[in-house]
Every structure is written in C-alpha cells, then in structure tokens.
PDB file of C-alpha atoms in Angstrom:
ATOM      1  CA  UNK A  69     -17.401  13.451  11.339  1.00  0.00           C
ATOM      2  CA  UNK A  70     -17.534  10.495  13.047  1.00  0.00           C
ATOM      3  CA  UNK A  71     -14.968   7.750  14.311  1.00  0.00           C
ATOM      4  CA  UNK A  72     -16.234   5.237  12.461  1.00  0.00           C
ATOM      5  CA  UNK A  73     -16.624   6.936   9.509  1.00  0.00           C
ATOM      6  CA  UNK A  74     -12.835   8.199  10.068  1.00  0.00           C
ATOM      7  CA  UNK A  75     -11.819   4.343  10.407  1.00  0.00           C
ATOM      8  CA  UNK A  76     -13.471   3.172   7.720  1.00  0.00           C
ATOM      9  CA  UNK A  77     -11.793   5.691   5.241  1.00  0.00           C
ATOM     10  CA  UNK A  78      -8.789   4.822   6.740  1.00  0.00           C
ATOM     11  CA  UNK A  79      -9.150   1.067   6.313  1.00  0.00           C
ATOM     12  CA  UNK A  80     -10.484   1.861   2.490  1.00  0.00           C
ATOM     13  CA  UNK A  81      -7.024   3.702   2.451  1.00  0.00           C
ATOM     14  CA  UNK A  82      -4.869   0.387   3.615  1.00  0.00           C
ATOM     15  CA  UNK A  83      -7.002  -1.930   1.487  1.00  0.00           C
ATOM     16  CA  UNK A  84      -5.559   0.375  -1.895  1.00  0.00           C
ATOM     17  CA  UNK A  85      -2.285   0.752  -0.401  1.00  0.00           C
ATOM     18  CA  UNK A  86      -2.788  -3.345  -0.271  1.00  0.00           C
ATOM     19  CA  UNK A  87      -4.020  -3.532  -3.883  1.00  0.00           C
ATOM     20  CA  UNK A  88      -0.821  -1.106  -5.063  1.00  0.00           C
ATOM     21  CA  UNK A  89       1.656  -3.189  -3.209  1.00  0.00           C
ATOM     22  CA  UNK A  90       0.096  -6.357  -4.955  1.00  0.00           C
ATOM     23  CA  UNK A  91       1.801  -5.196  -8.108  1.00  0.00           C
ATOM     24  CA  UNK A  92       5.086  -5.984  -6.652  1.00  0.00           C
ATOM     25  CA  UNK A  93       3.876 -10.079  -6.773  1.00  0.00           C
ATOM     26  CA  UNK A  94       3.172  -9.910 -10.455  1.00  0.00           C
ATOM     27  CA  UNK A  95       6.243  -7.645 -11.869  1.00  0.00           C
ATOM     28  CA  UNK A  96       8.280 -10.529  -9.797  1.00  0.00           C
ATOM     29  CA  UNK A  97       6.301 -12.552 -11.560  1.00  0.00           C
ATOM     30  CA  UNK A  98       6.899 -11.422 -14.827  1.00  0.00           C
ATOM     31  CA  UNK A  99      10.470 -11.065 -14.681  1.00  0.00           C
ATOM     32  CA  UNK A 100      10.683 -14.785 -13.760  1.00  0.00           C
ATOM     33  CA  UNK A 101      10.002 -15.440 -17.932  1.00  0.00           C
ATOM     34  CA  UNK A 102      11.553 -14.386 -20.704  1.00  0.00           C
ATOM     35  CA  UNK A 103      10.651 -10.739 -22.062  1.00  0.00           C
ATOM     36  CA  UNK A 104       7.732 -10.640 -24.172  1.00  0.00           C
ATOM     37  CA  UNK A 105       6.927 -14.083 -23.945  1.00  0.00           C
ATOM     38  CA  UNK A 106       3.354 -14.713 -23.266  1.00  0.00           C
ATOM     39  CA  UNK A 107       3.151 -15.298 -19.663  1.00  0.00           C
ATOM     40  CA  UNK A 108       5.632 -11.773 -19.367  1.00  0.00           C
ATOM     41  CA  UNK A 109       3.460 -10.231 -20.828  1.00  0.00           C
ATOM     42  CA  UNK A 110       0.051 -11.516 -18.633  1.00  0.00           C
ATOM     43  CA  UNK A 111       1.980 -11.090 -15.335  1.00  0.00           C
ATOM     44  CA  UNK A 112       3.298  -7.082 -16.654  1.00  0.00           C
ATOM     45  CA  UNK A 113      -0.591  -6.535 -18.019  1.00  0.00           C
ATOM     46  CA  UNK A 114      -2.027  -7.177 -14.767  1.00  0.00           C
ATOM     47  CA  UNK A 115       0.282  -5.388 -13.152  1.00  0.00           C
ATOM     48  CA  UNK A 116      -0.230  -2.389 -15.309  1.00  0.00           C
ATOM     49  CA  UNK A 117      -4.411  -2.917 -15.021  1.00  0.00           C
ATOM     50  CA  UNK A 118      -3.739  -2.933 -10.703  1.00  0.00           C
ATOM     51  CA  UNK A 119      -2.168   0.269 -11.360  1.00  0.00           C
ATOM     52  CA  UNK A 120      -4.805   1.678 -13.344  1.00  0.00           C
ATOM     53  CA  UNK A 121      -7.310   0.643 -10.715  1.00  0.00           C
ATOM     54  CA  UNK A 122      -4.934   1.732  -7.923  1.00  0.00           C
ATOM     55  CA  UNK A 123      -5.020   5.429  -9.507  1.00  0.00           C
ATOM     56  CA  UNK A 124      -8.501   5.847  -9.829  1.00  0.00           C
ATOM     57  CA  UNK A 125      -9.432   4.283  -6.382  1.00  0.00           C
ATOM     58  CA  UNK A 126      -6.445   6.627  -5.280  1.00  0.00           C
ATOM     59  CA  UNK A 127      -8.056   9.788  -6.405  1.00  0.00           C
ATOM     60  CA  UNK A 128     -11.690   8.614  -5.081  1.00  0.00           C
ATOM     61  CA  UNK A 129      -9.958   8.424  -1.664  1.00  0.00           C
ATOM     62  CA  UNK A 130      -8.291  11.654  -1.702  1.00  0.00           C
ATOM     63  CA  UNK A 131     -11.566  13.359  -2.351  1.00  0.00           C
ATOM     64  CA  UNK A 132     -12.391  12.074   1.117  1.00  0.00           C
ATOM     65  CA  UNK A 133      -8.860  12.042   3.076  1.00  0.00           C
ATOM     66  CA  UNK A 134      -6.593  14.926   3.467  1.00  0.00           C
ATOM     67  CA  UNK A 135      -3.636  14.342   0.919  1.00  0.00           C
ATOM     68  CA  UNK A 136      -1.161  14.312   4.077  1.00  0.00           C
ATOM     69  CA  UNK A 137      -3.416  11.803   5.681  1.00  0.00           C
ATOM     70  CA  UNK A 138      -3.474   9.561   2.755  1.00  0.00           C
ATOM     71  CA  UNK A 139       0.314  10.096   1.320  1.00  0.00           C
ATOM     72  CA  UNK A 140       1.304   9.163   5.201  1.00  0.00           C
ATOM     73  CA  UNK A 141      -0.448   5.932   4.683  1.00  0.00           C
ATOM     74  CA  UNK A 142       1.610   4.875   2.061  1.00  0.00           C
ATOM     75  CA  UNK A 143       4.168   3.887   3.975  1.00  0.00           C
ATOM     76  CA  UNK A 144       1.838   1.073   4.444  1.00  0.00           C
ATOM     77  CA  UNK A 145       2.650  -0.328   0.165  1.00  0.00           C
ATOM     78  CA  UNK A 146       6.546  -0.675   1.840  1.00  0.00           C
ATOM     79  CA  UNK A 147       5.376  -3.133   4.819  1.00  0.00           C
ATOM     80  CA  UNK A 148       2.455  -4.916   2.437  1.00  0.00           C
ATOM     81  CA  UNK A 149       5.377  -5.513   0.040  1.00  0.00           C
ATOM     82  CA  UNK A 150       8.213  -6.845   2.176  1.00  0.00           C
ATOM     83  CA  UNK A 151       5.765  -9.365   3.486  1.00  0.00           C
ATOM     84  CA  UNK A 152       4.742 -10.364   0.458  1.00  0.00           C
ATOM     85  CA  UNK A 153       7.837 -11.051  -0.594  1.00  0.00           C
ATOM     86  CA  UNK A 154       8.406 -13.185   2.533  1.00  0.00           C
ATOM     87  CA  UNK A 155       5.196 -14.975   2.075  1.00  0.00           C
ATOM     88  CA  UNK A 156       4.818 -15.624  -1.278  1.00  0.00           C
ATOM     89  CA  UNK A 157       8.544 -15.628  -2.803  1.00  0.00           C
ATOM     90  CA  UNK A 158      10.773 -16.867   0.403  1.00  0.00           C
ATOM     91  CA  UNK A 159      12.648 -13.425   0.454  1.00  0.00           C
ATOM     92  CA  UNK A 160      14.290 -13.174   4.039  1.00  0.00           C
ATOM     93  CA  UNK A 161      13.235 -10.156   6.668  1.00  0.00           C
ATOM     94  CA  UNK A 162      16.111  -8.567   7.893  1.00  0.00           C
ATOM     95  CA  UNK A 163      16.256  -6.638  11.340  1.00  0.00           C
ATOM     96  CA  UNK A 164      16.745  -3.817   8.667  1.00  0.00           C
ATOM     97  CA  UNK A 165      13.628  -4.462   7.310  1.00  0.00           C
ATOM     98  CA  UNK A 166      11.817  -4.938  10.991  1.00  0.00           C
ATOM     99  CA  UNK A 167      13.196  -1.981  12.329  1.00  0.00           C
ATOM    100  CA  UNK A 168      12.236   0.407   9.095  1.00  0.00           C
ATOM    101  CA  UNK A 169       8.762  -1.167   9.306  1.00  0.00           C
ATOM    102  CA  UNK A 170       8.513  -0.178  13.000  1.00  0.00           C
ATOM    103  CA  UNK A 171       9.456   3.194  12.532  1.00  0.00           C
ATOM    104  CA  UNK A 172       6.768   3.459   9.899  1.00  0.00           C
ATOM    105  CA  UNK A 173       4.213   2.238  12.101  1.00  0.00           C
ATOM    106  CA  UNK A 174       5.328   4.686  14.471  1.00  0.00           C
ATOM    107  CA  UNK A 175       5.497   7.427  12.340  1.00  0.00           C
ATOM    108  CA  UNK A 176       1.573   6.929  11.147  1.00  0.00           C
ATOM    109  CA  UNK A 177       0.540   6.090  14.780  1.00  0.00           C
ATOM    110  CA  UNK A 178       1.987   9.614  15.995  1.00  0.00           C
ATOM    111  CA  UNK A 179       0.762  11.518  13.156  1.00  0.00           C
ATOM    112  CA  UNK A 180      -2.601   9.513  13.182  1.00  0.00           C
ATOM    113  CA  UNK A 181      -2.880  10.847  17.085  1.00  0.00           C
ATOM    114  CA  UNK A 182      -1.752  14.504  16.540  1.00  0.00           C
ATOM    115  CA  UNK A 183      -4.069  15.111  13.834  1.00  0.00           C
ATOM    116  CA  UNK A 184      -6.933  13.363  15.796  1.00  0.00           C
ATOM    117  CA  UNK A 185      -6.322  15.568  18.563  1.00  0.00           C
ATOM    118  CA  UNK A 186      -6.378  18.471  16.221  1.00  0.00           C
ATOM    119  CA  UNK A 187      -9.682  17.386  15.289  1.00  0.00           C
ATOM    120  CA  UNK A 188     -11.025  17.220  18.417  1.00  0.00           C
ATOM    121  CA  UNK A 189     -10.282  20.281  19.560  1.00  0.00           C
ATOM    122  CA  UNK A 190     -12.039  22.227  16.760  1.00  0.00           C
TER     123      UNK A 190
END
C-alpha cells in the first residue's frame, strides 16, 4: 500500500476522532438549559445524531485500518476535546492536561513508527 494512501486513512481517522470529540461542545451545551426544555433537547439530539454518524463512519474506517491502529488514534477525541473546551468554553489547560496530551502524542508517534517499520520490512 502506499504512503499516501496510509496518510490519508489516517487523516480520515483524526477527522472522525474530530467529529466524536465535537459531541463534547453540544452535551456542554445542553446542560447549560434546563432538562427537557427545547433547546436541551436540540443541543442532546445533535449530539446523539454526531454519534450515530461517528459509529457508522467508525466502522467504515475499521474496514480499512487495523483496529489497534485506529483504537490508538483515539487518544486523539481526549486532545480535540480539551481544546475545545479551551477554545470555545474558556476552560483552563493545566500542565496536567499538557503533559497527558504529550504523552499521547508520543505514544501514537512511537507506535505509528514501529508498525511502519513492520510494514516495511514485509
């Protein structure tokens, strides 16, 4: 297979870990109104149709990626959140948060290059 096919799975594979994480913005959303009232319950229905789009985009992806690949990646939904909470809801980043995020990103960078290497020894 080639790299660029390889990258662009694996940016398909960010841009649903992107769509899942948006589902943090409208539960926080919802839960700014009162329960059941009607903008509740617009904020929780989109929320509930992003997952129902997440899944099935989810199991289009796995067809292509191996599951470790693409469960690895969602470590991604954890940094996509916390920034969107930053961006769009003032929520402070803590050198907790920094310092998980990095490991993340290193833990998908080494596993990224290990099972590249694999592949190109076969």
């Amino acid at each position: 297979m080639s790299f660029s096919k390889e990258i662009s799975k694996i940016i398909a594979l960010l841009l649903i870990n992107l769509l899942y994480a948006s589902v943090g913005i409208f539960t926080k959303l919802a839960s700014q109104y009162d329960f059941l009232s009607w903008s509740y319950i617009v904020f929780f229905g989109i929320a509930v149709g992003i997952i129902g789009i997440y899944a099935i985009l989810w199991q289009q992806i796995i067809r292509k990626i191996e599951l470790s690949t693409a469960y690895m990646f969602k470590g991604t939904t954890i940094i996509f959140t916390m920034l969107f909470a930053h961006w769009l809801f003032g929520e402070q980043i803590t050198w907790n948060n920094i310092v998980g995020a990095a490991i993340i990103i290193i833990g998908i960078v080494l596993f990224a290059r290990g099972d590249l290497s694999e592949r190109v020894s076969e």
